[in-house]
Amino acid sequence: MNGKTHLMGGLAACAVVETVVDGSDLSPLFYLSGMVGAFLPDICHVHSTIGRRLPLLSRIVSFLFGHRTFTHSILFLAVVYGLLHVFLPDARNVQLGLFAGMISHIILDMATVRGVKLFFPFSLRVRLPLFIRTGGKFEGIVQFALVIWLVIWSYQFVQTWM
């Protein structure tokens, strides 16, 4: 998936998390973290949105692991979870947002032809039964559907405050 689709997916995942958990203490930092999390797994791709922002780190991760392997795995989620609890133990907004974004990213990439190595270091690629080509017209439809869902969710969210 491309960066715009991942961004919409991360925001949509944050909206879902906010409705599932007690979102009364969630701040805009939650959604900002969700957007970062939506890009973070692609640190392994030097031409990705985050890879262009952090080129040295991206090249190192790409060299060590390749694309859609470690950074698209359950192991990566566990490593990030551990790091967050060590360095930001009381940052619930950041933790929830990052994980919502990262999980949405991995799920969206599972819906592509290549899939992901979800169980890295094992070489098994995981792909959803229905999948699309990255950058194709069907990705545009997925992106549009996510935007429509976010607009509807935002409207309902605003209505609850009135």
PDB file of C-alpha atoms in Angstrom:
ATOM      1  CA  MET A   1       0.000   0.000   0.000  1.00  0.00           C
ATOM      2  CA  ASN A   2       1.123   3.560  -0.486  1.00  0.00           C
ATOM      3  CA  GLY A   3       1.650   6.170   2.219  1.00  0.00           C
ATOM      4  CA  LYS A   4      -1.758   7.834   1.842  1.00  0.00           C
ATOM      5  CA  THR A   5      -3.560   4.533   2.281  1.00  0.00           C
ATOM      6  CA  HIS A   6      -1.470   3.717   5.353  1.00  0.00           C
ATOM      7  CA  LEU A   7      -2.200   7.167   6.794  1.00  0.00           C
ATOM      8  CA  MET A   8      -5.955   6.728   6.342  1.00  0.00           C
ATOM      9  CA  GLY A   9      -5.718   3.199   7.756  1.00  0.00           C
ATOM     10  CA  GLY A  10      -3.831   4.435  10.825  1.00  0.00           C
ATOM     11  CA  LEU A  11      -6.392   7.146  11.505  1.00  0.00           C
ATOM     12  CA  ALA A  12      -9.255   4.692  11.004  1.00  0.00           C
ATOM     13  CA  ALA A  13      -7.601   2.244  13.416  1.00  0.00           C
ATOM     14  CA  CYS A  14      -7.242   5.025  15.994  1.00  0.00           C
ATOM     15  CA  ALA A  15     -10.927   5.837  15.622  1.00  0.00           C
ATOM     16  CA  VAL A  16     -11.791   2.184  16.245  1.00  0.00           C
ATOM     17  CA  VAL A  17      -9.515   2.028  19.295  1.00  0.00           C
ATOM     18  CA  GLU A  18     -11.064   5.206  20.680  1.00  0.00           C
ATOM     19  CA  THR A  19     -14.539   3.670  20.492  1.00  0.00           C
ATOM     20  CA  VAL A  20     -13.400   0.343  22.009  1.00  0.00           C
ATOM     21  CA  VAL A  21     -11.324   1.621  24.938  1.00  0.00           C
ATOM     22  CA  ASP A  22     -12.222   4.382  27.350  1.00  0.00           C
ATOM     23  CA  GLY A  23     -11.181   7.271  25.132  1.00  0.00           C
ATOM     24  CA  SER A  24     -11.960  10.024  27.618  1.00  0.00           C
ATOM     25  CA  ASP A  25      -8.263  10.663  28.326  1.00  0.00           C
ATOM     26  CA  LEU A  26      -7.033  10.348  24.739  1.00  0.00           C
ATOM     27  CA  SER A  27      -5.472  13.496  23.331  1.00  0.00           C
ATOM     28  CA  PRO A  28      -4.479  14.638  19.848  1.00  0.00           C
ATOM     29  CA  LEU A  29      -1.121  12.984  20.615  1.00  0.00           C
ATOM     30  CA  PHE A  30      -2.968   9.660  20.320  1.00  0.00           C
ATOM     31  CA  TYR A  31      -3.887  10.399  16.691  1.00  0.00           C
ATOM     32  CA  LEU A  32      -0.436  11.834  15.885  1.00  0.00           C
ATOM     33  CA  SER A  33       1.130   8.655  17.270  1.00  0.00           C
ATOM     34  CA  GLY A  34      -1.305   6.623  15.171  1.00  0.00           C
ATOM     35  CA  MET A  35      -0.123   8.438  12.056  1.00  0.00           C
ATOM     36  CA  VAL A  36       3.542   7.773  12.951  1.00  0.00           C
ATOM     37  CA  GLY A  37       2.679   4.135  13.674  1.00  0.00           C
ATOM     38  CA  ALA A  38       0.976   3.875  10.278  1.00  0.00           C
ATOM     39  CA  PHE A  39       4.316   4.699   8.612  1.00  0.00           C
ATOM     40  CA  LEU A  40       6.755   3.041  11.047  1.00  0.00           C
ATOM     41  CA  PRO A  41       6.784  -0.533   9.635  1.00  0.00           C
ATOM     42  CA  ASP A  42       7.994   0.839   6.289  1.00  0.00           C
ATOM     43  CA  ILE A  43      11.262   2.040   7.841  1.00  0.00           C
ATOM     44  CA  CYS A  44      12.613  -1.011   5.992  1.00  0.00           C
ATOM     45  CA  HIS A  45      11.895   0.634   2.616  1.00  0.00           C
ATOM     46  CA  VAL A  46      14.224   3.505   1.671  1.00  0.00           C
ATOM     47  CA  HIS A  47      11.692   5.090  -0.711  1.00  0.00           C
ATOM     48  CA  SER A  48       8.784   5.019   1.750  1.00  0.00           C
ATOM     49  CA  THR A  49       7.422   8.114   3.494  1.00  0.00           C
ATOM     50  CA  ILE A  50       9.350   7.387   6.683  1.00  0.00           C
ATOM     51  CA  GLY A  51      12.361   5.967   4.842  1.00  0.00           C
ATOM     52  CA  ARG A  52      12.871   9.275   3.034  1.00  0.00           C
ATOM     53  CA  ARG A  53      12.678  11.147   6.369  1.00  0.00           C
ATOM     54  CA  LEU A  54      15.165   8.825   8.110  1.00  0.00           C
ATOM     55  CA  PRO A  55      17.364   7.626   5.244  1.00  0.00           C
ATOM     56  CA  LEU A  56      20.319   6.308   7.263  1.00  0.00           C
ATOM     57  CA  LEU A  57      18.149   4.267   9.632  1.00  0.00           C
ATOM     58  CA  SER A  58      16.052   3.062   6.715  1.00  0.00           C
ATOM     59  CA  ARG A  59      19.096   1.871   4.778  1.00  0.00           C
ATOM     60  CA  ILE A  60      20.420   0.012   7.817  1.00  0.00           C
ATOM     61  CA  VAL A  61      17.098  -1.721   8.519  1.00  0.00           C
ATOM     62  CA  SER A  62      16.623  -2.510   4.820  1.00  0.00           C
ATOM     63  CA  PHE A  63      20.131  -3.971   4.596  1.00  0.00           C
ATOM     64  CA  LEU A  64      19.673  -6.098   7.719  1.00  0.00           C
ATOM     65  CA  PHE A  65      16.163  -7.397   7.106  1.00  0.00           C
ATOM     66  CA  GLY A  66      14.784  -6.482   3.679  1.00  0.00           C
ATOM     67  CA  HIS A  67      11.255  -5.221   3.024  1.00  0.00           C
ATOM     68  CA  ARG A  68       8.146  -6.548   4.771  1.00  0.00           C
ATOM     69  CA  THR A  69       9.995  -8.932   7.044  1.00  0.00           C
ATOM     70  CA  PHE A  70      11.029  -7.971  10.590  1.00  0.00           C
ATOM     71  CA  THR A  71       9.275  -4.589  10.649  1.00  0.00           C
ATOM     72  CA  HIS A  72       6.023  -6.205   9.508  1.00  0.00           C
ATOM     73  CA  SER A  73       6.060  -8.971  12.112  1.00  0.00           C
ATOM     74  CA  ILE A  74       4.703  -9.858  15.512  1.00  0.00           C
ATOM     75  CA  LEU A  75       8.311  -9.825  16.727  1.00  0.00           C
ATOM     76  CA  PHE A  76       8.648  -6.154  15.727  1.00  0.00           C
ATOM     77  CA  LEU A  77       5.426  -5.312  17.565  1.00  0.00           C
ATOM     78  CA  ALA A  78       6.829  -7.044  20.663  1.00  0.00           C
ATOM     79  CA  VAL A  79      10.148  -5.162  20.414  1.00  0.00           C
ATOM     80  CA  VAL A  80       8.375  -1.803  20.062  1.00  0.00           C
ATOM     81  CA  TYR A  81       6.076  -2.725  22.968  1.00  0.00           C
ATOM     82  CA  GLY A  82       9.103  -3.459  25.141  1.00  0.00           C
ATOM     83  CA  LEU A  83      10.891  -0.263  24.151  1.00  0.00           C
ATOM     84  CA  LEU A  84       7.810   1.849  24.810  1.00  0.00           C
ATOM     85  CA  HIS A  85       7.328   0.362  28.264  1.00  0.00           C
ATOM     86  CA  VAL A  86      10.975   0.988  29.131  1.00  0.00           C
ATOM     87  CA  PHE A  87      11.295   4.518  27.733  1.00  0.00           C
ATOM     88  CA  LEU A  88       7.689   5.833  27.848  1.00  0.00           C
ATOM     89  CA  PRO A  89       5.946   3.772  30.545  1.00  0.00           C
ATOM     90  CA  ASP A  90       3.219   6.344  31.287  1.00  0.00           C
ATOM     91  CA  ALA A  91       2.536   7.521  27.731  1.00  0.00           C
ATOM     92  CA  ARG A  92      -0.767   5.710  27.084  1.00  0.00           C
ATOM     93  CA  ASN A  93      -1.677   8.026  24.188  1.00  0.00           C
ATOM     94  CA  VAL A  94       1.603   7.314  22.402  1.00  0.00           C
ATOM     95  CA  GLN A  95       1.484   3.571  23.085  1.00  0.00           C
ATOM     96  CA  LEU A  96      -2.101   3.074  21.904  1.00  0.00           C
ATOM     97  CA  GLY A  97      -1.681   5.330  18.884  1.00  0.00           C
ATOM     98  CA  LEU A  98       1.545   3.723  17.701  1.00  0.00           C
ATOM     99  CA  PHE A  99       0.114   0.231  18.018  1.00  0.00           C
ATOM    100  CA  ALA A 100      -3.135   1.124  16.266  1.00  0.00           C
ATOM    101  CA  GLY A 101      -1.166   2.606  13.373  1.00  0.00           C
ATOM    102  CA  MET A 102       1.371  -0.217  13.188  1.00  0.00           C
ATOM    103  CA  ILE A 103      -1.253  -2.955  13.278  1.00  0.00           C
ATOM    104  CA  SER A 104      -3.326  -1.199  10.602  1.00  0.00           C
ATOM    105  CA  HIS A 105      -0.185  -0.943   8.448  1.00  0.00           C
ATOM    106  CA  ILE A 106       0.580  -4.631   8.756  1.00  0.00           C
ATOM    107  CA  ILE A 107      -3.016  -5.647   8.026  1.00  0.00           C
ATOM    108  CA  LEU A 108      -3.154  -3.390   4.959  1.00  0.00           C
ATOM    109  CA  ASP A 109       0.106  -4.867   3.659  1.00  0.00           C
ATOM    110  CA  MET A 110      -1.301  -8.349   4.251  1.00  0.00           C
ATOM    111  CA  ALA A 111      -3.959  -7.350   1.711  1.00  0.00           C
ATOM    112  CA  THR A 112      -1.344  -6.961  -1.038  1.00  0.00           C
ATOM    113  CA  VAL A 113       0.037  -9.481  -3.514  1.00  0.00           C
ATOM    114  CA  ARG A 114       3.349  -9.842  -1.614  1.00  0.00           C
ATOM    115  CA  GLY A 115       1.868 -10.100   1.881  1.00  0.00           C
ATOM    116  CA  VAL A 116       4.177  -9.901   4.919  1.00  0.00           C
ATOM    117  CA  LYS A 117       6.434 -12.181   6.937  1.00  0.00           C
ATOM    118  CA  LEU A 118       4.199 -11.902   9.993  1.00  0.00           C
ATOM    119  CA  PHE A 119       6.043 -14.660  11.866  1.00  0.00           C
ATOM    120  CA  PHE A 120       9.572 -13.445  11.102  1.00  0.00           C
ATOM    121  CA  PRO A 121      12.227 -14.915  11.388  1.00  0.00           C
ATOM    122  CA  PHE A 122      10.260 -17.747   9.764  1.00  0.00           C
ATOM    123  CA  SER A 123       9.991 -17.268   6.009  1.00  0.00           C
ATOM    124  CA  LEU A 124       6.231 -17.891   5.771  1.00  0.00           C
ATOM    125  CA  ARG A 125       4.493 -15.002   3.991  1.00  0.00           C
ATOM    126  CA  VAL A 126       0.999 -14.178   5.200  1.00  0.00           C
ATOM    127  CA  ARG A 127      -1.523 -12.694   2.801  1.00  0.00           C
ATOM    128  CA  LEU A 128      -5.261 -12.136   3.167  1.00  0.00           C
ATOM    129  CA  PRO A 129      -7.532 -14.192   0.893  1.00  0.00           C
ATOM    130  CA  LEU A 130      -8.592 -11.019  -0.931  1.00  0.00           C
ATOM    131  CA  PHE A 131      -5.582  -9.011  -2.021  1.00  0.00           C
ATOM    132  CA  ILE A 132      -4.737  -6.137  -4.334  1.00  0.00           C
ATOM    133  CA  ARG A 133      -1.737  -4.720  -6.147  1.00  0.00           C
ATOM    134  CA  THR A 134       0.036  -1.819  -4.445  1.00  0.00           C
ATOM    135  CA  GLY A 135      -0.682   1.419  -6.293  1.00  0.00           C
ATOM    136  CA  GLY A 136      -3.440  -0.108  -8.420  1.00  0.00           C
ATOM    137  CA  LYS A 137      -6.957   1.240  -8.907  1.00  0.00           C
ATOM    138  CA  PHE A 138      -8.293  -1.035  -6.177  1.00  0.00           C
ATOM    139  CA  GLU A 139      -5.947   0.588  -3.679  1.00  0.00           C
ATOM    140  CA  GLY A 140      -7.577   3.892  -4.611  1.00  0.00           C
ATOM    141  CA  ILE A 141     -10.949   2.341  -3.785  1.00  0.00           C
ATOM    142  CA  VAL A 142      -9.627   1.123  -0.408  1.00  0.00           C
ATOM    143  CA  GLN A 143      -8.225   4.587   0.270  1.00  0.00           C
ATOM    144  CA  PHE A 144     -11.524   6.235  -0.682  1.00  0.00           C
ATOM    145  CA  ALA A 145     -13.485   3.815   1.519  1.00  0.00           C
ATOM    146  CA  LEU A 146     -11.240   4.628   4.488  1.00  0.00           C
ATOM    147  CA  VAL A 147     -11.762   8.360   3.938  1.00  0.00           C
ATOM    148  CA  ILE A 148     -15.543   7.922   3.744  1.00  0.00           C
ATOM    149  CA  TRP A 149     -15.503   5.809   6.912  1.00  0.00           C
ATOM    150  CA  LEU A 150     -13.449   8.483   8.714  1.00  0.00           C
ATOM    151  CA  VAL A 151     -15.843  11.226   7.611  1.00  0.00           C
ATOM    152  CA  ILE A 152     -18.853   9.244   8.850  1.00  0.00           C
ATOM    153  CA  TRP A 153     -17.082   8.390  12.122  1.00  0.00           C
ATOM    154  CA  SER A 154     -16.061  12.041  12.629  1.00  0.00           C
ATOM    155  CA  TYR A 155     -19.621  13.217  12.032  1.00  0.00           C
ATOM    156  CA  GLN A 156     -20.970  10.726  14.579  1.00  0.00           C
ATOM    157  CA  PHE A 157     -18.218  11.660  17.038  1.00  0.00           C
ATOM    158  CA  VAL A 158     -19.097  15.367  16.760  1.00  0.00           C
ATOM    159  CA  GLN A 159     -22.798  14.579  17.196  1.00  0.00           C
ATOM    160  CA  THR A 160     -22.087  12.913  20.559  1.00  0.00           C
ATOM    161  CA  TRP A 161     -20.497  16.156  21.808  1.00  0.00           C
ATOM    162  CA  MET A 162     -23.520  18.305  20.868  1.00  0.00           C
TER     163      MET A 162
END
